Short mmCIF file of C-alpha atoms in Angstrom, two decimals:
data_model
loop_
_atom_site.label_atom_id
_atom_site.label_comp_id
_atom_site.label_asym_id
_atom_site.label_seq_id
_atom_site.Cartn_x
_atom_site.Cartn_y
_atom_site.Cartn_z
CA MET A 278 153.41 -57.09 26.04
CA ILE A 279 151.70 -59.43 23.52
CA ARG A 280 148.18 -60.30 24.88
CA LYS A 281 147.21 -64.01 24.70
CA THR A 282 143.90 -63.91 26.50
CA VAL A 283 140.69 -65.31 25.13
CA SER A 284 137.48 -65.27 26.91
CA SER A 285 136.35 -68.79 26.92
CA ALA A 286 137.24 -72.43 26.14
CA GLU A 287 135.07 -72.19 23.09
CA ASP A 288 137.26 -69.33 21.72
CA ALA A 289 140.29 -71.06 22.76
CA ILE A 290 139.69 -74.18 20.60
CA GLU A 291 138.96 -72.14 17.45
CA GLY A 292 140.54 -73.73 14.44
CA LEU A 293 140.70 -77.19 15.80
CA SER A 294 138.96 -79.40 13.27
CA ASP A 295 138.25 -83.07 12.33
CA GLY A 296 141.29 -85.23 11.87
CA MET A 297 143.76 -82.91 13.56
CA THR A 298 146.48 -83.98 16.05
CA ALA A 299 146.32 -82.62 19.45
CA MET A 300 148.42 -82.95 22.57
CA PHE A 301 146.73 -83.08 26.14
CA GLY A 302 148.81 -82.41 29.12
CA GLY A 303 148.29 -84.35 32.33
CA PHE A 304 149.43 -87.61 34.16
CA GLY A 305 146.36 -89.68 35.04
CA LEU A 306 143.68 -87.03 35.93
CA CYS A 307 146.43 -84.77 37.39
CA GLY A 308 146.97 -81.52 35.57
CA ILE A 309 144.46 -82.12 32.60
CA PRO A 310 142.96 -79.35 30.58
CA GLU A 311 139.39 -80.11 31.65
CA ASN A 312 137.75 -77.09 30.04
CA ALA A 313 139.31 -77.65 26.69
CA ILE A 314 138.24 -81.14 26.76
CA ALA A 315 134.64 -80.19 27.50
CA ALA A 316 134.61 -77.64 24.78
CA ILE A 317 135.87 -80.19 22.26
CA ARG A 318 133.27 -82.59 23.29
CA LYS A 319 130.48 -79.90 23.08
CA LYS A 320 131.74 -78.87 19.46
CA GLY A 321 131.78 -82.44 18.33
CA ILE A 322 135.27 -82.33 16.75
CA ARG A 323 135.89 -85.98 15.36
CA ASN A 324 138.75 -88.30 14.29
CA LEU A 325 141.33 -86.62 16.44
CA VAL A 326 144.73 -88.12 17.09
CA CYS A 327 145.41 -87.52 20.70
CA ILE A 328 148.91 -87.48 22.20
CA SER A 329 148.50 -87.89 26.03
CA ASN A 330 150.32 -90.00 28.59
CA ASN A 331 146.99 -91.58 29.63
CA ALA A 332 143.58 -91.70 28.19
CA GLY A 333 141.49 -90.50 31.14
CA VAL A 334 138.90 -92.76 32.91
CA ASP A 335 135.42 -93.74 32.04
CA GLY A 336 133.45 -90.48 32.03
CA PHE A 337 136.29 -88.06 32.81
CA GLY A 338 139.37 -86.54 31.12
CA LEU A 339 139.90 -87.90 27.60
CA GLY A 340 137.38 -90.60 28.58
CA LEU A 341 134.80 -87.98 27.83
CA LEU A 342 136.01 -87.90 24.14
CA LEU A 343 136.26 -91.60 23.86
CA GLU A 344 132.57 -91.96 25.05
CA THR A 345 131.54 -89.84 22.22
CA LYS A 346 133.93 -91.58 19.68
CA GLN A 347 135.78 -88.28 18.78
CA ILE A 348 139.17 -90.00 19.04
CA ARG A 349 140.48 -91.93 16.09
CA LYS A 350 143.92 -92.69 17.56
CA MET A 351 145.65 -92.34 21.06
CA ILE A 352 149.39 -92.09 21.52
CA SER A 353 150.14 -92.94 25.17
CA SER A 354 152.44 -94.72 27.60
CA TYR A 355 149.67 -96.24 29.91
CA VAL A 356 145.92 -96.59 29.26
CA GLY A 357 144.49 -98.71 32.17
CA GLU A 358 141.51 -97.85 34.19
CA ASN A 359 139.26 -97.17 31.30
CA ASP A 360 136.81 -99.90 30.21
CA GLU A 361 135.37 -97.88 27.24
CA PHE A 362 138.89 -97.35 26.07
CA GLU A 363 139.50 -101.17 26.24
CA ARG A 364 136.34 -102.01 24.41
CA GLN A 365 137.22 -99.64 21.53
CA MET A 366 140.72 -100.90 21.26
CA LEU A 367 139.88 -104.55 21.20
CA SER A 368 137.02 -104.02 18.64
CA GLY A 369 139.48 -102.04 16.55
CA GLU A 370 137.39 -98.99 16.59
CA LEU A 371 140.35 -97.08 18.12
CA GLU A 372 143.96 -97.15 17.08
CA VAL A 373 146.40 -97.25 19.85
CA GLU A 374 150.26 -96.62 19.83
CA LEU A 375 151.86 -97.28 23.12
CA ILE A 376 155.37 -95.75 23.61
CA PRO A 377 157.67 -95.55 26.79
CA GLN A 378 156.74 -92.64 28.93
CA GLY A 379 160.27 -90.97 28.94
CA THR A 380 160.30 -91.35 25.09
CA LEU A 381 156.91 -89.67 24.99
CA ALA A 382 157.98 -86.76 27.03
CA GLU A 383 161.26 -86.36 25.03
CA ARG A 384 159.29 -86.50 21.68
CA CYS A 385 157.10 -83.53 22.94
CA ARG A 386 160.22 -81.70 24.23
CA ALA A 387 162.24 -82.32 20.97
CA ALA A 388 159.19 -80.94 18.86
CA GLY A 389 159.28 -77.81 20.85
CA MET A 390 163.07 -77.42 20.96
CA GLY A 391 163.46 -77.87 17.09
CA ILE A 392 165.22 -81.15 17.36
CA PRO A 393 163.88 -83.57 14.64
CA ALA A 394 164.92 -86.76 16.28
CA PHE A 395 167.15 -88.41 19.02
CA TYR A 396 168.47 -91.56 20.30
CA THR A 397 167.37 -93.34 23.51
CA PRO A 398 167.97 -96.67 24.82
CA ALA A 399 164.41 -97.20 25.97
CA GLY A 400 162.66 -100.04 24.13
CA TYR A 401 165.84 -101.52 22.50
CA GLY A 402 165.45 -105.24 22.38
CA THR A 403 161.72 -105.22 22.69
CA GLU A 404 159.01 -105.21 20.19
CA LEU A 405 159.03 -101.31 20.37
CA GLY A 406 162.46 -101.32 18.67
CA GLU A 407 161.26 -103.37 15.63
CA GLY A 408 161.87 -101.40 12.33
CA LYS A 409 163.64 -98.60 14.10
CA GLU A 410 167.09 -97.30 13.34
CA VAL A 411 169.63 -98.52 15.92
CA ARG A 412 172.93 -97.01 16.73
CA LEU A 413 175.49 -97.75 19.21
CA PHE A 414 176.91 -95.11 21.51
CA ASN A 415 179.61 -96.16 23.95
CA GLY A 416 178.87 -99.76 23.19
CA LYS A 417 175.24 -99.46 24.03
CA PRO A 418 172.42 -99.74 21.45
CA HIS A 419 169.94 -96.75 21.10
CA LEU A 420 166.64 -96.26 19.03
CA LEU A 421 166.16 -93.31 16.86
CA GLU A 422 162.98 -91.48 17.94
CA HIS A 423 161.25 -88.63 16.19
CA ALA A 424 159.81 -85.37 17.36
CA PHE A 425 156.06 -85.21 17.40
CA ASP A 426 154.15 -82.99 15.01
CA SER A 427 151.05 -81.58 16.66
CA ASP A 428 148.46 -79.13 15.25
CA PHE A 429 147.30 -78.16 18.84
CA ALA A 430 148.45 -78.64 22.41
CA PHE A 431 146.15 -78.30 25.29
CA VAL A 432 147.68 -77.70 28.64
CA LYS A 433 146.58 -76.84 32.18
CA ALA A 434 148.56 -74.64 34.62
CA TRP A 435 147.74 -73.11 38.08
CA LYS A 436 148.42 -69.64 37.46
CA GLY A 437 149.00 -67.69 34.31
CA ASP A 438 149.04 -64.09 33.17
CA GLU A 439 147.72 -62.21 30.02
CA ALA A 440 151.18 -62.66 28.38
CA GLY A 441 150.66 -66.30 28.50
CA ASN A 442 153.37 -66.99 31.19
CA LEU A 443 152.50 -70.19 33.30
CA ILE A 444 153.17 -71.53 36.78
CA PHE A 445 152.28 -75.07 37.54
CA LYS A 446 151.52 -76.70 40.85
CA GLY A 447 152.81 -79.88 42.36
CA THR A 448 152.85 -82.90 40.13
CA ALA A 449 150.23 -81.32 37.97
CA ARG A 450 153.22 -80.00 35.89
CA ASN A 451 154.06 -83.31 34.19
CA PHE A 452 153.73 -83.20 30.42
CA ASN A 453 152.30 -79.70 30.28
CA PRO A 454 155.45 -77.60 29.94
CA MET A 455 156.93 -79.80 26.94
CA MET A 456 153.52 -80.17 25.30
CA ALA A 457 153.11 -76.15 25.53
CA MET A 458 156.23 -75.87 23.69
CA ALA A 459 155.36 -78.43 21.03
CA GLY A 460 151.88 -77.37 19.76
CA ARG A 461 151.56 -75.44 16.52
CA ILE A 462 149.00 -73.68 18.49
CA THR A 463 149.14 -74.02 22.22
CA VAL A 464 146.07 -73.41 24.33
CA ALA A 465 146.61 -72.97 28.14
CA GLU A 466 143.86 -73.01 30.67
CA VAL A 467 144.58 -71.62 34.21
CA GLU A 468 142.85 -71.64 37.56
CA GLU A 469 143.89 -68.13 38.13
CA LEU A 470 144.33 -65.57 35.26
CA LEU A 471 146.36 -62.55 36.28
CA PRO A 472 147.25 -59.19 34.79
CA ALA A 473 150.83 -58.88 33.26
CA GLY A 474 153.08 -57.99 36.19
CA ALA A 475 151.36 -60.08 38.79
CA LEU A 476 153.57 -63.02 38.35
CA ASP A 477 157.24 -62.95 39.49
CA PRO A 478 159.29 -63.49 36.35
CA ASN A 479 161.69 -65.54 38.34
CA GLU A 480 158.99 -68.02 39.05
CA VAL A 481 157.52 -68.56 35.68
CA HIS A 482 157.91 -72.17 34.40
CA THR A 483 156.57 -71.72 30.84
CA PRO A 484 157.49 -68.47 29.18
CA GLY A 485 154.41 -66.90 27.29
CA ILE A 486 156.19 -67.26 23.84
CA PHE A 487 155.09 -70.88 23.91
CA VAL A 488 151.40 -70.07 24.50
CA SER A 489 149.09 -68.93 21.81
CA ARG A 490 145.87 -68.57 23.71
CA ILE A 491 145.33 -68.41 27.41
CA PHE A 492 141.95 -68.49 29.43
CA CYS A 493 140.57 -68.86 32.84
CA GLY A 494 138.94 -72.27 33.14
CA ALA A 495 135.28 -71.83 34.15
CA HIS A 496 135.24 -75.00 36.22
CA PHE A 497 137.92 -77.48 37.50
CA GLU A 498 136.76 -80.62 38.96
CA LYS A 499 140.18 -81.89 39.80
CA ARG A 500 139.17 -85.29 40.27
CA ILE A 501 141.43 -87.65 42.33
CA GLU A 502 141.92 -91.22 40.78
CA GLN A 503 143.42 -93.06 43.72
CA ARG A 504 142.55 -91.14 47.03
CA THR A 505 144.87 -92.70 49.51
CA VAL A 506 145.34 -91.72 53.03
CA GLN A 507 147.58 -92.96 56.00
CA THR A 508 146.17 -95.72 57.94
CA PRO A 509 146.41 -95.28 61.63
CA SER A 510 149.40 -97.65 62.00
CA GLN A 511 151.50 -95.33 59.55
CA SER A 512 150.72 -92.11 61.47
CA MET B 183 158.52 -117.49 53.54
CA LEU B 184 158.05 -113.74 53.31
CA ASP B 185 154.92 -111.82 52.70
CA LYS B 186 154.90 -108.67 50.56
CA ASN B 187 156.00 -106.51 53.47
CA GLY B 188 158.85 -108.93 54.08
CA ILE B 189 159.95 -108.64 50.52
CA ALA B 190 159.93 -104.88 50.84
CA ARG B 191 161.87 -105.01 54.24
CA ARG B 192 164.55 -107.07 52.58
CA ILE B 193 164.92 -104.82 49.55
CA ALA B 194 165.12 -101.78 51.91
CA GLN B 195 168.40 -103.34 53.03
CA GLU B 196 169.84 -102.55 49.62
CA LEU B 197 169.39 -98.81 50.09
CA ARG B 198 172.42 -96.78 50.75
CA ASP B 199 172.93 -93.37 52.45
CA GLY B 200 172.45 -90.74 49.71
CA TYR B 201 170.61 -92.79 47.35
CA TYR B 202 167.85 -91.37 44.98
CA VAL B 203 165.51 -94.26 44.48
CA ASN B 204 162.50 -94.83 42.02
CA LEU B 205 159.94 -97.27 43.49
CA GLY B 206 157.53 -99.02 40.98
CA ILE B 207 153.83 -99.62 41.68
CA GLY B 208 152.84 -102.56 44.04
CA ILE B 209 155.37 -104.32 46.36
CA PRO B 210 158.10 -101.73 45.44
CA THR B 211 155.99 -98.97 47.01
CA LEU B 212 156.16 -100.69 50.36
CA VAL B 213 160.00 -100.32 50.53
CA ALA B 214 159.49 -96.67 51.57
CA ASN B 215 158.08 -97.97 54.94
CA TYR B 216 161.32 -99.80 55.86
CA VAL B 217 164.15 -97.30 55.24
CA PRO B 218 166.74 -97.75 57.99
CA GLU B 219 166.92 -94.83 60.35
CA SER B 220 170.60 -94.52 60.03
CA ILE B 221 170.51 -93.49 56.37
CA SER B 222 168.88 -90.68 54.38
CA VAL B 223 167.36 -91.52 50.86
CA GLU B 224 165.06 -89.56 48.57
CA PHE B 225 162.21 -91.22 46.63
CA GLN B 226 161.55 -90.08 43.11
CA SER B 227 158.29 -90.70 41.45
CA GLU B 228 158.55 -90.25 37.66
CA ASN B 229 155.39 -88.08 37.28
CA GLY B 230 157.50 -85.25 38.69
CA ILE B 231 158.62 -85.27 42.37
CA LEU B 232 161.80 -85.92 44.34
CA GLY B 233 161.41 -86.18 48.08
CA MET B 234 158.01 -87.98 48.10
CA GLY B 235 156.59 -88.55 51.46
CA PRO B 236 153.85 -90.82 52.99
CA PHE B 237 150.30 -90.67 52.13
CA PRO B 238 148.37 -87.66 53.50
CA VAL B 239 146.19 -87.79 56.47
CA SER B 240 142.57 -87.90 55.75
CA GLY B 241 141.40 -84.46 54.63
CA ALA B 242 144.66 -83.33 53.39
CA GLU B 243 144.58 -84.93 50.06
CA ASP B 244 145.70 -82.63 47.20
CA ALA B 245 144.56 -83.40 43.65
CA ASP B 246 147.87 -81.85 42.39
CA LEU B 247 150.14 -84.05 44.28
CA ILE B 248 150.22 -87.73 43.33
CA ASN B 249 152.66 -90.51 42.71
CA ALA B 250 153.11 -92.55 39.48
CA GLY B 251 150.43 -94.90 40.73
CA LYS B 252 147.96 -91.89 40.86
CA GLN B 253 147.76 -92.22 44.66
CA THR B 254 147.55 -89.02 46.76
CA ILE B 255 150.99 -88.37 48.55
CA THR B 256 152.81 -85.68 50.46
CA ALA B 257 156.01 -83.74 49.76
CA LEU B 258 158.83 -83.93 52.36
CA PRO B 259 161.02 -80.81 53.34
CA GLY B 260 163.54 -80.45 50.60
CA ALA B 261 161.25 -81.96 47.92
CA SER B 262 161.11 -80.62 44.40
CA PHE B 263 158.66 -80.80 41.44
CA PHE B 264 159.57 -80.94 37.69
CA ASP B 265 158.25 -81.91 34.37
CA SER B 266 158.14 -85.31 32.68
CA ALA B 267 161.14 -84.73 30.50
CA THR B 268 163.29 -83.66 33.36
CA SER B 269 162.17 -86.56 35.36
CA PHE B 270 163.12 -89.03 32.69
CA GLY B 271 166.42 -87.21 32.29
CA MET B 272 167.12 -88.07 35.97
CA ILE B 273 166.53 -91.65 35.07
CA ARG B 274 168.21 -91.80 31.64
CA GLY B 275 171.04 -89.75 32.87
CA ARG B 276 171.73 -92.20 35.71
CA HIS B 277 171.15 -89.58 38.54
CA VAL B 278 168.77 -92.06 40.10
CA HIS B 279 170.86 -94.74 42.05
CA MET B 280 168.35 -97.52 42.49
CA THR B 281 165.11 -98.74 40.69
CA VAL B 282 162.78 -101.22 42.39
CA LEU B 283 160.05 -102.64 40.19
CA GLY B 284 157.58 -105.62 39.77
CA ALA B 285 157.78 -108.17 37.02
CA MET B 286 155.82 -111.02 35.45
CA GLU B 287 158.97 -112.79 34.32
CA VAL B 288 162.70 -112.39 34.66
CA SER B 289 165.22 -114.41 32.61
CA GLN B 290 168.66 -115.71 33.70
CA ASN B 291 170.45 -113.13 31.62
CA GLY B 292 168.49 -110.23 33.21
CA ASP B 293 165.71 -109.76 30.69
CA ILE B 294 162.37 -108.45 32.27
CA ALA B 295 158.76 -108.72 31.13
CA ASN B 296 156.18 -106.78 32.79
CA TRP B 297 154.10 -104.70 30.52
CA LYS B 298 151.93 -106.84 28.35
CA ILE B 299 150.09 -110.24 28.12
CA PRO B 300 149.15 -110.63 24.50
CA GLY B 301 145.40 -110.89 24.17
CA LYS B 302 144.83 -110.26 27.77
CA MET B 303 146.50 -107.13 29.26
CA VAL B 304 147.55 -104.24 27.21
CA LYS B 305 147.76 -101.32 29.50
CA GLY B 306 151.06 -100.10 28.41
CA MET B 307 154.57 -99.80 29.72
CA GLY B 308 154.36 -96.45 31.41
CA GLY B 309 157.88 -95.45 32.31
CA ALA B 310 159.12 -98.97 32.88
CA MET B 311 161.03 -99.24 29.56
CA ASP B 312 162.82 -96.06 30.07
CA LEU B 313 163.76 -97.16 33.63
CA VAL B 314 165.10 -100.66 32.70
CA ALA B 315 166.94 -99.40 29.68
CA SER B 316 168.99 -96.88 31.63
CA ALA B 317 169.11 -97.64 35.52
CA GLU B 318 172.22 -99.44 36.56
CA ASN B 319 170.98 -100.79 39.84
CA ILE B 320 167.61 -102.68 39.06
CA ILE B 321 166.02 -104.79 41.66
CA VAL B 322 162.86 -106.72 40.93
CA ALA B 323 160.23 -107.41 43.61
CA MET B 324 157.90 -110.34 42.83
CA MET B 325 156.53 -113.47 43.83
CA HIS B 326 158.55 -116.51 42.77
CA THR B 327 155.82 -118.26 40.93
CA ASN B 328 152.74 -117.25 39.18
CA LYS B 329 149.13 -118.03 40.10
CA ALA B 330 149.49 -121.39 38.21
CA GLY B 331 152.56 -122.27 40.32
CA GLU B 332 154.93 -121.84 37.40
CA SER B 333 158.37 -120.30 38.01
CA LYS B 334 158.73 -116.59 37.06
CA LEU B 335 162.51 -116.94 37.05
CA LEU B 336 163.14 -118.53 33.65
CA LYS B 337 165.77 -119.35 30.98
CA THR B 338 164.12 -116.93 28.48
CA CYS B 339 161.04 -114.76 29.00
CA SER B 340 157.84 -115.88 27.15
CA LEU B 341 156.03 -112.60 27.47
CA PRO B 342 156.96 -109.42 25.37
CA LEU B 343 160.01 -107.96 26.93
CA THR B 344 160.26 -104.70 28.73
CA GLY B 345 164.12 -104.59 28.53
CA ILE B 346 167.02 -106.87 28.14
CA GLY B 347 169.95 -107.78 30.21
CA CYS B 348 169.15 -105.27 32.93
CA VAL B 349 167.91 -106.90 36.16
CA ARG B 350 170.75 -107.17 38.73
CA LYS B 351 168.79 -108.58 41.65
CA VAL B 352 165.53 -110.45 42.40
CA VAL B 353 163.93 -110.67 45.69
CA THR B 354 160.94 -112.96 46.03
CA GLU B 355 158.96 -114.51 49.00
CA ILE B 356 161.56 -117.35 49.12
CA CYS B 357 164.99 -115.81 48.28
CA VAL B 358 167.34 -113.23 47.09
CA MET B 359 169.00 -113.94 43.61
CA GLU B 360 171.71 -112.08 41.95
CA ILE B 361 171.88 -112.20 38.21
CA LYS B 362 175.32 -112.49 36.55
CA ASP B 363 177.02 -114.51 33.91
CA GLY B 364 173.78 -115.78 32.42
CA ALA B 365 172.55 -117.32 35.73
CA PHE B 366 170.71 -116.73 38.81
CA HIS B 367 173.01 -116.90 41.84
CA LEU B 368 171.35 -117.78 45.09
CA LEU B 369 172.46 -115.39 47.76
CA GLU B 370 170.06 -115.85 50.62
CA ARG B 371 166.95 -117.95 51.77
CA ALA B 372 163.91 -116.60 53.37
CA PRO B 373 163.34 -117.71 56.97
CA GLY B 374 162.24 -121.41 56.82
CA VAL B 375 162.73 -122.08 53.20
CA SER B 376 165.05 -124.69 51.90
CA VAL B 377 167.53 -124.54 49.05
CA GLU B 378 165.63 -127.59 47.51
CA GLU B 379 162.34 -125.70 47.39
CA ILE B 380 164.04 -122.66 45.79
CA ALA B 381 165.76 -124.99 43.23
CA ALA B 382 162.44 -126.57 42.41
CA LYS B 383 160.83 -123.37 41.76
CA THR B 384 163.52 -121.82 39.67
CA GLU B 385 163.31 -122.79 35.90
CA GLY B 386 166.28 -120.79 34.80
CA ALA B 387 169.93 -121.69 35.32
CA LEU B 388 170.66 -121.63 39.08
CA HIS B 389 174.03 -121.42 40.80
CA ILE B 390 173.81 -122.51 44.40
CA PRO B 391 176.96 -121.91 46.63
CA ASP B 392 177.98 -124.22 49.37
CA ASP B 393 176.58 -121.86 51.94
CA VAL B 394 173.18 -120.11 51.48
CA PRO B 395 172.66 -118.03 54.64
CA GLU B 396 169.08 -117.26 55.86
CA MET B 397 168.10 -113.54 55.42
CA LEU B 398 168.43 -111.37 58.34
CA LEU B 399 165.24 -109.12 58.69
#
């Protein structure tokens, strides 16, 4: 067994430096690597290019790194709910590349799978298609999209073991498995870190080969963005 | 004239037994409240769940269980969770049978604009571009006119496009339209709404058959 454990978020982000590209798992605030984000903020690494479906909210998630202006560029599919983000984008301080969510996921997956590029119909006929190679398959136009190239990937899982195997919970899985495969160095933080043998191999979602470092997160706030409950008439 | 729930109720009539359905944010989400009891459908949310259930009861919210609108939800018996690449594989691979989404503009040839207002709103397209590029059965749920009273059913969209030639039906507070052969075809009127009113509020090419029945809700 190859051990992947490190003792803290600080140790886990070792090697991340100014100007690097990093992926961050999560959809909204669900399944985000909270502890790595906190450590990156504390260390003050700057000019990051961040690949993440969303950009957090004011004061939480990647919003924490926007607040301290540690992000130079965001590559995302949806960036609402964040006033500081909008301010930096409109003032030109922050570069933003918006891409379709399925294309974002597939560019992560392709990177991990050793597929340099692929064709997808998403975005054809829109401004997203401008300047991209177009090819017809079965009479339908598709755009050529390229795999990402990322120095680091920061992911969050529910349970993990010393070998780096990961199990996700609910919809907190989202982009985490593809990003785990795609990072040149992948850092996984988990709520529960177990000894090898404690996870049933049948139930592992991400095999440890994709994970470079794993640690048990010291604190997970797991903030809910849109707490919604049944109204009496629905129950 | 219909309210938002009425639009959702009418769209629910488009559901068929055995459909896997993706519902967008806003009015489309309400469609889940009106599934006919005689059929079984499963709702997909592109952030990674099939078999999405209603909102949880107070106290049962789970931060690890949300829909694409980031609202807390529940999972029904038979539900499954998956990653985002698999989720869009379901969509691109045409395993999802019906997609309902909102729009700012729809054109007579089925183009849709719903992700960006230059200089005003640039939040991103989320999964909308993937959905409209691949889904075969796309229904738009929206109000017929914008806040300025201008038609949202146009000859050509003025806003940046999300996808082209993809919308099959539009359900608004006043009617149901089918899009084919480069025109809006009026299928049904909302209760109490005249054909003349619908024609006046539709900028794009409109085909009106001799008989336009009132919707049955």
